[in-house]
């Protein structure tokens, strides 16, 4: 059964994340005696705008600790800061995509955002059938029947060169591994998944070159584009079992690219007691606090910011179909702080990671993936 979520029904995790984004008040606002009552001042709510922005999730839902949740946070931010109306609907299976999009069209949404590569076909079909409605699609561009890229005047791809940040995470994984074995796996083999795994494998290879080591990557062969996948983004037991298999083979750092399935892998890593975890899409130290003690870092996509900016452009009449591409250079992707692992990551690795980041930004170092758009 589809679950309709409106503004008042957003999760506490979303609200907390948005609170953290707020700017610090001016000193005068918190000084005793400031203002007529001498208390703290609060920002006035924005005037409601005659614009409705809507979102359809991929399977996994809006509390997936990953890209669906990040998208929801960006939409909620637009409601809070811009005064737009919002509506969201969760998908539990691929068969929900088209009916959910139709539901948003019937609800008179001005902008409809699909979350995830799997929504490409239904979002594209809806955009072609409804030229007066704006659409956006996270993690995929649009194509024709022969898979040639196409541009739709009313549909904007929101893309991320995630392999650049995953490269840095792979370097850190290899540089902190004590067993000489690390692992990655995916939910479903999609370009938006394998792009992480490509970057991760290349980062490990770079570390091996720099340090003269032979750290192994389980779960993915970039050259052959083959590896380990659970086949879904929902079943945490599948992720737990796959991660256990990697741990049994000696892996002491694991990066799942599988939405909520990654929670199963995190459980396996935590149970092992000496295995570190790398999150994806969001900072899992913050979004999955039950596992914060094992989170080495996360490969982050600033999906929320991209969603907010797209809503703002559309609401202000400046919508553009030109793809947004998040990179290390523009801050659309990155790796999270090391948090509890900061003292365990050597200064040498930290320094080298920053050097590699700057080389990628300058174009001196190219990190590429067959899955990038």
Short mmCIF file of C-alpha atoms in Angstrom, two decimals:
data_model
loop_
_atom_site.label_atom_id
_atom_site.label_comp_id
_atom_site.label_asym_id
_atom_site.label_seq_id
_atom_site.Cartn_x
_atom_site.Cartn_y
_atom_site.Cartn_z
CA UNK A 1 0.00 0.00 0.00
CA UNK A 2 1.36 3.37 -0.99
CA UNK A 3 1.96 5.81 1.84
CA UNK A 4 1.26 9.48 1.12
CA UNK A 5 3.42 11.86 3.10
CA UNK A 6 2.62 15.54 3.42
CA UNK A 7 4.51 18.34 5.12
CA UNK A 8 3.35 17.54 8.63
CA UNK A 9 4.22 13.87 8.33
CA UNK A 10 7.94 14.12 7.64
CA UNK A 11 10.19 12.04 9.85
CA UNK A 12 12.11 13.34 12.83
CA UNK A 13 15.35 12.54 11.02
CA UNK A 14 14.45 15.01 8.30
CA UNK A 15 13.58 17.70 10.81
CA UNK A 16 16.81 17.20 12.70
CA UNK A 17 18.88 17.42 9.53
CA UNK A 18 17.19 20.65 8.52
CA UNK A 19 17.73 22.14 11.98
CA UNK A 20 21.44 21.45 11.63
CA UNK A 21 21.50 23.48 8.40
CA UNK A 22 20.20 26.64 10.09
CA UNK A 23 22.53 29.60 10.39
CA UNK A 24 23.74 30.80 13.79
CA UNK A 25 21.79 33.78 15.17
CA UNK A 26 23.42 37.17 15.46
CA UNK A 27 24.92 38.01 18.86
CA UNK A 28 22.30 40.70 19.43
CA UNK A 29 19.52 38.16 19.04
CA UNK A 30 20.65 36.15 22.07
CA UNK A 31 21.90 38.94 24.34
CA UNK A 32 19.68 39.43 27.43
CA UNK A 33 17.55 42.51 26.95
CA UNK A 34 17.68 42.41 23.15
CA UNK A 35 14.35 43.19 21.55
CA UNK A 36 11.12 44.18 23.23
CA UNK A 37 10.91 41.09 25.45
CA UNK A 38 14.61 40.46 26.01
CA UNK A 39 14.28 36.90 24.69
CA UNK A 40 15.55 35.09 21.63
CA UNK A 41 14.14 36.02 18.26
CA UNK A 42 12.93 33.48 15.74
CA UNK A 43 12.81 33.76 11.99
CA UNK A 44 9.38 34.48 10.55
CA UNK A 45 7.81 31.76 8.45
CA UNK A 46 8.00 32.51 4.72
CA UNK A 47 4.89 33.72 2.96
CA UNK A 48 3.16 30.84 1.24
CA UNK A 49 3.90 30.68 -2.48
CA UNK A 50 1.42 29.49 -5.10
CA UNK A 51 3.65 26.64 -6.19
CA UNK A 52 3.61 22.93 -5.42
CA UNK A 53 6.75 20.78 -5.57
CA UNK A 54 6.29 17.02 -5.36
CA UNK A 55 8.47 13.94 -5.11
CA UNK A 56 8.14 10.23 -5.91
CA UNK A 57 10.58 7.92 -4.11
CA UNK A 58 12.40 4.87 -5.32
CA UNK A 59 11.83 1.70 -3.29
CA UNK A 60 13.32 2.00 0.16
CA UNK A 61 11.22 4.97 1.23
CA UNK A 62 11.99 8.39 2.63
CA UNK A 63 13.70 7.05 5.76
CA UNK A 64 16.29 4.95 3.91
CA UNK A 65 19.30 6.79 5.47
CA UNK A 66 20.32 7.38 1.85
CA UNK A 67 19.26 9.13 -1.36
CA UNK A 68 15.47 9.06 -0.87
CA UNK A 69 15.86 10.65 2.55
CA UNK A 70 18.29 13.24 1.21
CA UNK A 71 15.81 14.18 -1.50
CA UNK A 72 13.02 14.52 1.06
CA UNK A 73 15.17 16.78 3.20
CA UNK A 74 15.80 19.08 0.22
CA UNK A 75 12.07 19.26 -0.52
CA UNK A 76 11.21 20.00 3.11
CA UNK A 77 13.85 22.73 3.13
CA UNK A 78 12.13 24.31 0.14
CA UNK A 79 8.84 24.31 2.04
CA UNK A 80 10.45 25.84 5.13
CA UNK A 81 12.53 28.50 3.38
CA UNK A 82 10.60 29.29 0.21
CA UNK A 83 7.02 28.81 1.35
CA UNK A 84 6.16 26.38 -1.44
CA UNK A 85 3.65 23.58 -0.92
CA UNK A 86 5.03 20.06 -1.08
CA UNK A 87 3.72 16.54 -1.46
CA UNK A 88 5.58 13.23 -1.43
CA UNK A 89 4.62 9.65 -2.13
CA UNK A 90 6.63 6.50 -1.43
CA UNK A 91 7.10 3.65 -3.87
CA UNK A 92 7.49 0.11 -2.57
CA UNK A 93 8.00 -1.52 -5.99
CA UNK A 94 8.63 -0.52 -9.60
CA UNK A 95 4.94 -1.02 -10.34
CA UNK A 96 4.21 1.97 -8.08
CA UNK A 97 6.24 4.47 -10.10
CA UNK A 98 3.76 5.38 -12.84
CA UNK A 99 0.67 5.43 -10.58
CA UNK A 100 2.54 7.59 -8.06
CA UNK A 101 3.62 10.04 -10.75
CA UNK A 102 0.06 10.15 -12.07
CA UNK A 103 -1.12 10.86 -8.54
CA UNK A 104 1.21 13.86 -8.34
CA UNK A 105 0.00 15.13 -11.71
CA UNK A 106 -3.59 14.83 -10.52
CA UNK A 107 -2.62 16.77 -7.40
CA UNK A 108 -1.68 19.74 -9.63
CA UNK A 109 2.03 19.64 -8.83
CA UNK A 110 4.05 22.25 -10.68
CA UNK A 111 7.30 20.29 -10.32
CA UNK A 112 7.60 16.52 -9.90
CA UNK A 113 10.94 15.00 -8.87
CA UNK A 114 11.71 11.31 -9.30
CA UNK A 115 14.34 9.83 -6.99
CA UNK A 116 16.58 7.30 -8.68
CA UNK A 117 17.69 5.75 -11.95
CA UNK A 118 14.77 3.29 -12.00
CA UNK A 119 12.29 6.16 -12.47
CA UNK A 120 13.83 7.27 -15.76
CA UNK A 121 11.22 5.75 -18.08
CA UNK A 122 8.09 6.76 -16.10
CA UNK A 123 9.38 10.30 -15.46
CA UNK A 124 10.32 10.72 -19.11
CA UNK A 125 6.93 9.43 -20.28
CA UNK A 126 5.14 11.79 -17.90
CA UNK A 127 7.27 14.75 -18.99
CA UNK A 128 6.54 14.06 -22.65
CA UNK A 129 2.81 13.75 -21.95
CA UNK A 130 2.63 16.84 -19.70
CA UNK A 131 4.71 19.64 -21.26
CA UNK A 132 3.24 22.26 -18.90
CA UNK A 133 4.60 20.48 -15.81
CA UNK A 134 8.26 20.62 -14.77
CA UNK A 135 10.05 17.40 -13.89
CA UNK A 136 13.44 16.48 -12.45
CA UNK A 137 15.16 13.12 -12.13
CA UNK A 138 17.87 12.24 -9.62
CA UNK A 139 20.69 9.97 -10.81
CA UNK A 140 19.76 9.63 -14.47
CA UNK A 141 19.49 11.57 -17.71
CA UNK A 142 16.96 10.82 -20.46
CA UNK A 143 17.35 8.72 -23.60
CA UNK A 144 15.51 7.41 -26.65
CA UNK A 145 14.75 3.80 -27.54
CA UNK A 146 18.32 3.34 -28.82
CA UNK A 147 19.71 4.77 -25.53
CA UNK A 148 20.86 7.97 -27.21
CA UNK A 149 20.71 11.03 -24.91
CA UNK A 150 17.69 13.29 -25.38
CA UNK A 151 16.82 16.70 -23.97
CA UNK A 152 13.33 17.48 -22.75
CA UNK A 153 12.51 21.16 -22.31
CA UNK A 154 10.53 20.51 -19.12
CA UNK A 155 12.74 17.84 -17.46
CA UNK A 156 16.05 18.36 -15.62
CA UNK A 157 18.53 15.56 -14.78
CA UNK A 158 20.26 15.85 -11.41
CA UNK A 159 23.51 13.91 -11.81
CA UNK A 160 26.58 13.26 -9.68
CA UNK A 161 30.12 12.27 -10.65
CA UNK A 162 30.21 10.08 -7.58
CA UNK A 163 33.25 8.14 -8.72
CA UNK A 164 35.43 11.14 -7.77
CA UNK A 165 34.44 11.03 -4.09
CA UNK A 166 34.32 7.23 -4.00
CA UNK A 167 37.93 7.26 -5.23
CA UNK A 168 38.94 9.18 -2.11
CA UNK A 169 36.95 6.81 0.10
CA UNK A 170 38.62 3.81 -1.54
CA UNK A 171 42.02 5.35 -0.84
CA UNK A 172 41.11 5.85 2.82
CA UNK A 173 39.75 2.29 3.06
CA UNK A 174 42.96 0.82 1.69
CA UNK A 175 45.09 3.13 3.82
CA UNK A 176 43.36 2.10 7.06
CA UNK A 177 42.85 -1.61 6.38
CA UNK A 178 44.96 -3.86 8.61
CA UNK A 179 44.06 -7.10 6.79
CA UNK A 180 44.86 -5.90 3.28
CA UNK A 181 41.33 -6.72 2.10
CA UNK A 182 38.36 -4.37 1.60
CA UNK A 183 34.97 -4.91 -0.02
CA UNK A 184 32.10 -3.24 -1.79
CA UNK A 185 28.77 -4.46 -3.15
CA UNK A 186 25.59 -3.08 -4.65
CA UNK A 187 21.86 -3.50 -4.40
CA UNK A 188 20.99 -3.65 -8.10
CA UNK A 189 23.57 -3.26 -10.87
CA UNK A 190 22.63 0.18 -12.12
CA UNK A 191 24.93 2.97 -13.35
CA UNK A 192 24.11 5.03 -10.25
CA UNK A 193 25.36 2.11 -8.13
CA UNK A 194 28.37 0.83 -10.05
CA UNK A 195 29.76 4.36 -10.39
CA UNK A 196 30.50 4.27 -6.63
CA UNK A 197 32.14 0.86 -6.95
CA UNK A 198 34.32 1.99 -9.86
CA UNK A 199 35.67 4.95 -7.93
CA UNK A 200 36.22 2.85 -4.82
CA UNK A 201 38.24 0.25 -6.74
CA UNK A 202 40.33 2.95 -8.42
CA UNK A 203 41.06 4.58 -5.08
CA UNK A 204 42.33 1.30 -3.68
CA UNK A 205 44.50 0.86 -6.77
CA UNK A 206 45.92 4.36 -6.31
CA UNK A 207 46.82 3.57 -2.71
CA UNK A 208 48.54 0.36 -3.81
CA UNK A 209 50.59 2.35 -6.34
CA UNK A 210 51.54 5.01 -3.80
CA UNK A 211 52.35 2.67 -0.93
CA UNK A 212 53.64 -0.36 -2.80
CA UNK A 213 50.87 -2.49 -1.28
CA UNK A 214 48.49 -5.13 -2.65
CA UNK A 215 45.21 -4.36 -0.88
CA UNK A 216 42.49 -6.52 -2.45
CA UNK A 217 38.95 -5.41 -3.37
CA UNK A 218 36.22 -8.01 -2.93
CA UNK A 219 32.83 -7.60 -4.59
CA UNK A 220 33.76 -5.66 -7.71
CA UNK A 221 35.97 -5.99 -10.78
CA UNK A 222 36.02 -2.64 -12.58
CA UNK A 223 37.65 -3.97 -15.75
CA UNK A 224 35.02 -6.68 -16.18
CA UNK A 225 32.20 -4.59 -14.66
CA UNK A 226 31.09 -7.59 -12.64
CA UNK A 227 30.63 -8.05 -8.93
CA UNK A 228 28.33 -8.78 -6.02
CA UNK A 229 24.75 -7.49 -5.82
CA UNK A 230 21.88 -8.42 -3.54
CA UNK A 231 19.26 -7.81 -6.25
CA UNK A 232 17.22 -5.28 -4.29
CA UNK A 233 17.34 -2.18 -2.09
CA UNK A 234 15.11 -3.41 0.73
CA UNK A 235 16.14 -6.79 2.19
CA UNK A 236 18.61 -6.08 4.96
CA UNK A 237 19.21 -9.79 5.56
CA UNK A 238 20.70 -10.07 2.08
CA UNK A 239 23.13 -7.27 2.88
CA UNK A 240 24.03 -8.81 6.22
CA UNK A 241 24.72 -12.23 4.70
CA UNK A 242 26.81 -10.82 1.86
CA UNK A 243 28.83 -8.68 4.24
CA UNK A 244 29.44 -11.68 6.52
CA UNK A 245 30.87 -13.54 3.54
CA UNK A 246 33.29 -10.69 2.84
CA UNK A 247 34.28 -10.51 6.51
CA UNK A 248 34.94 -14.24 6.50
CA UNK A 249 37.33 -13.62 3.58
CA UNK A 250 39.24 -11.04 5.60
CA UNK A 251 37.60 -7.75 4.63
CA UNK A 252 37.86 -5.17 7.41
CA UNK A 253 36.34 -2.21 5.52
CA UNK A 254 33.03 -2.55 3.62
CA UNK A 255 31.18 -0.05 1.42
CA UNK A 256 27.67 -1.17 0.43
CA UNK A 257 25.88 0.83 -2.27
CA UNK A 258 22.42 -0.47 -1.57
CA UNK A 259 20.22 1.94 0.37
CA UNK A 260 18.55 0.26 3.39
CA UNK A 261 20.25 -3.03 2.47
CA UNK A 262 23.40 -1.34 3.71
CA UNK A 263 21.96 -1.41 7.23
CA UNK A 264 22.28 -5.18 7.13
CA UNK A 265 25.93 -4.86 6.17
CA UNK A 266 26.43 -2.37 8.99
CA UNK A 267 24.94 -4.86 11.42
CA UNK A 268 27.37 -7.54 10.22
CA UNK A 269 30.30 -5.14 10.55
CA UNK A 270 29.26 -4.10 14.05
CA UNK A 271 28.84 -7.72 15.14
CA UNK A 272 32.32 -8.53 13.82
CA UNK A 273 33.79 -5.92 16.15
CA UNK A 274 36.81 -5.02 14.03
CA UNK A 275 35.28 -4.03 10.70
CA UNK A 276 34.78 -0.45 9.51
CA UNK A 277 31.89 0.77 7.35
CA UNK A 278 31.70 3.37 4.59
CA UNK A 279 28.28 4.91 3.97
CA UNK A 280 26.96 6.33 0.73
CA UNK A 281 24.76 9.27 -0.34
CA UNK A 282 24.59 10.82 3.15
CA UNK A 283 26.86 10.92 6.20
CA UNK A 284 25.90 7.65 7.87
CA UNK A 285 27.53 8.75 11.13
CA UNK A 286 24.59 11.16 11.39
CA UNK A 287 21.78 9.32 9.59
CA UNK A 288 22.42 5.88 11.13
CA UNK A 289 23.46 6.70 14.72
CA UNK A 290 23.13 3.06 15.84
CA UNK A 291 26.20 2.36 13.73
CA UNK A 292 28.10 5.62 14.14
CA UNK A 293 30.92 3.87 16.00
CA UNK A 294 31.91 1.85 12.92
CA UNK A 295 31.49 4.55 10.24
CA UNK A 296 34.92 5.36 8.80
CA UNK A 297 33.54 7.96 6.37
CA UNK A 298 30.77 8.27 3.77
CA UNK A 299 30.64 9.11 0.08
CA UNK A 300 28.16 11.96 0.04
CA UNK A 301 25.97 13.33 -2.72
CA UNK A 302 24.43 16.70 -1.94
CA UNK A 303 21.05 15.59 -3.26
CA UNK A 304 19.15 17.80 -0.85
CA UNK A 305 20.89 20.95 -2.08
CA UNK A 306 20.31 19.99 -5.73
CA UNK A 307 16.61 19.41 -5.02
CA UNK A 308 16.27 22.72 -3.17
CA UNK A 309 17.96 24.66 -5.96
CA UNK A 310 15.77 23.00 -8.60
CA UNK A 311 12.59 23.82 -6.68
CA UNK A 312 13.76 27.40 -6.20
CA UNK A 313 14.51 27.85 -9.91
CA UNK A 314 11.18 26.40 -10.96
CA UNK A 315 9.18 28.42 -8.41
CA UNK A 316 10.93 31.63 -9.46
CA UNK A 317 10.32 31.02 -13.17
CA UNK A 318 13.92 30.25 -14.09
CA UNK A 319 13.66 26.50 -14.58
CA UNK A 320 16.27 25.07 -16.94
CA UNK A 321 16.50 21.61 -18.47
CA UNK A 322 20.29 21.82 -18.43
CA UNK A 323 21.61 18.91 -16.33
CA UNK A 324 23.01 19.62 -12.90
CA UNK A 325 26.23 17.63 -12.34
CA UNK A 326 27.65 17.42 -8.82
CA UNK A 327 31.47 17.23 -8.67
CA UNK A 328 34.24 17.67 -6.15
CA UNK A 329 34.89 21.04 -7.74
CA UNK A 330 31.39 22.45 -7.17
CA UNK A 331 30.86 20.70 -3.84
CA UNK A 332 28.05 18.51 -5.13
CA UNK A 333 29.87 15.43 -3.85
CA UNK A 334 32.50 14.74 -1.22
CA UNK A 335 33.51 12.48 1.64
CA UNK A 336 32.32 12.93 5.21
CA UNK A 337 34.58 13.60 8.18
CA UNK A 338 36.25 10.60 9.80
CA UNK A 339 34.49 11.29 13.11
CA UNK A 340 35.45 8.58 15.63
CA UNK A 341 38.04 7.20 13.22
CA UNK A 342 39.94 10.46 12.89
CA UNK A 343 42.82 9.31 15.07
CA UNK A 344 42.98 5.99 13.19
CA UNK A 345 43.50 7.57 9.77
CA UNK A 346 47.17 8.47 9.46
CA UNK A 347 48.31 12.00 8.72
CA UNK A 348 50.02 10.62 5.62
CA UNK A 349 46.74 9.26 4.27
CA UNK A 350 44.87 12.46 5.16
CA UNK A 351 47.48 14.60 3.38
CA UNK A 352 47.50 12.40 0.30
CA UNK A 353 43.70 12.35 0.09
CA UNK A 354 43.64 16.15 0.09
CA UNK A 355 46.33 16.20 -2.62
CA UNK A 356 44.35 13.76 -4.74
CA UNK A 357 41.19 15.81 -4.25
CA UNK A 358 42.91 18.92 -5.53
CA UNK A 359 44.36 17.00 -8.48
CA UNK A 360 40.87 15.81 -9.42
CA UNK A 361 39.47 19.32 -9.12
CA UNK A 362 42.24 20.79 -11.26
CA UNK A 363 41.83 18.09 -13.91
CA UNK A 364 45.34 16.74 -13.38
CA UNK A 365 43.85 13.44 -12.23
CA UNK A 366 40.92 11.95 -14.12
CA UNK A 367 38.71 9.49 -12.28
CA UNK A 368 36.36 7.94 -14.80
CA UNK A 369 33.61 5.37 -14.84
CA UNK A 370 31.66 3.69 -17.66
CA UNK A 371 28.58 4.60 -15.62
CA UNK A 372 29.05 8.37 -15.55
CA UNK A 373 26.74 10.45 -17.69
#
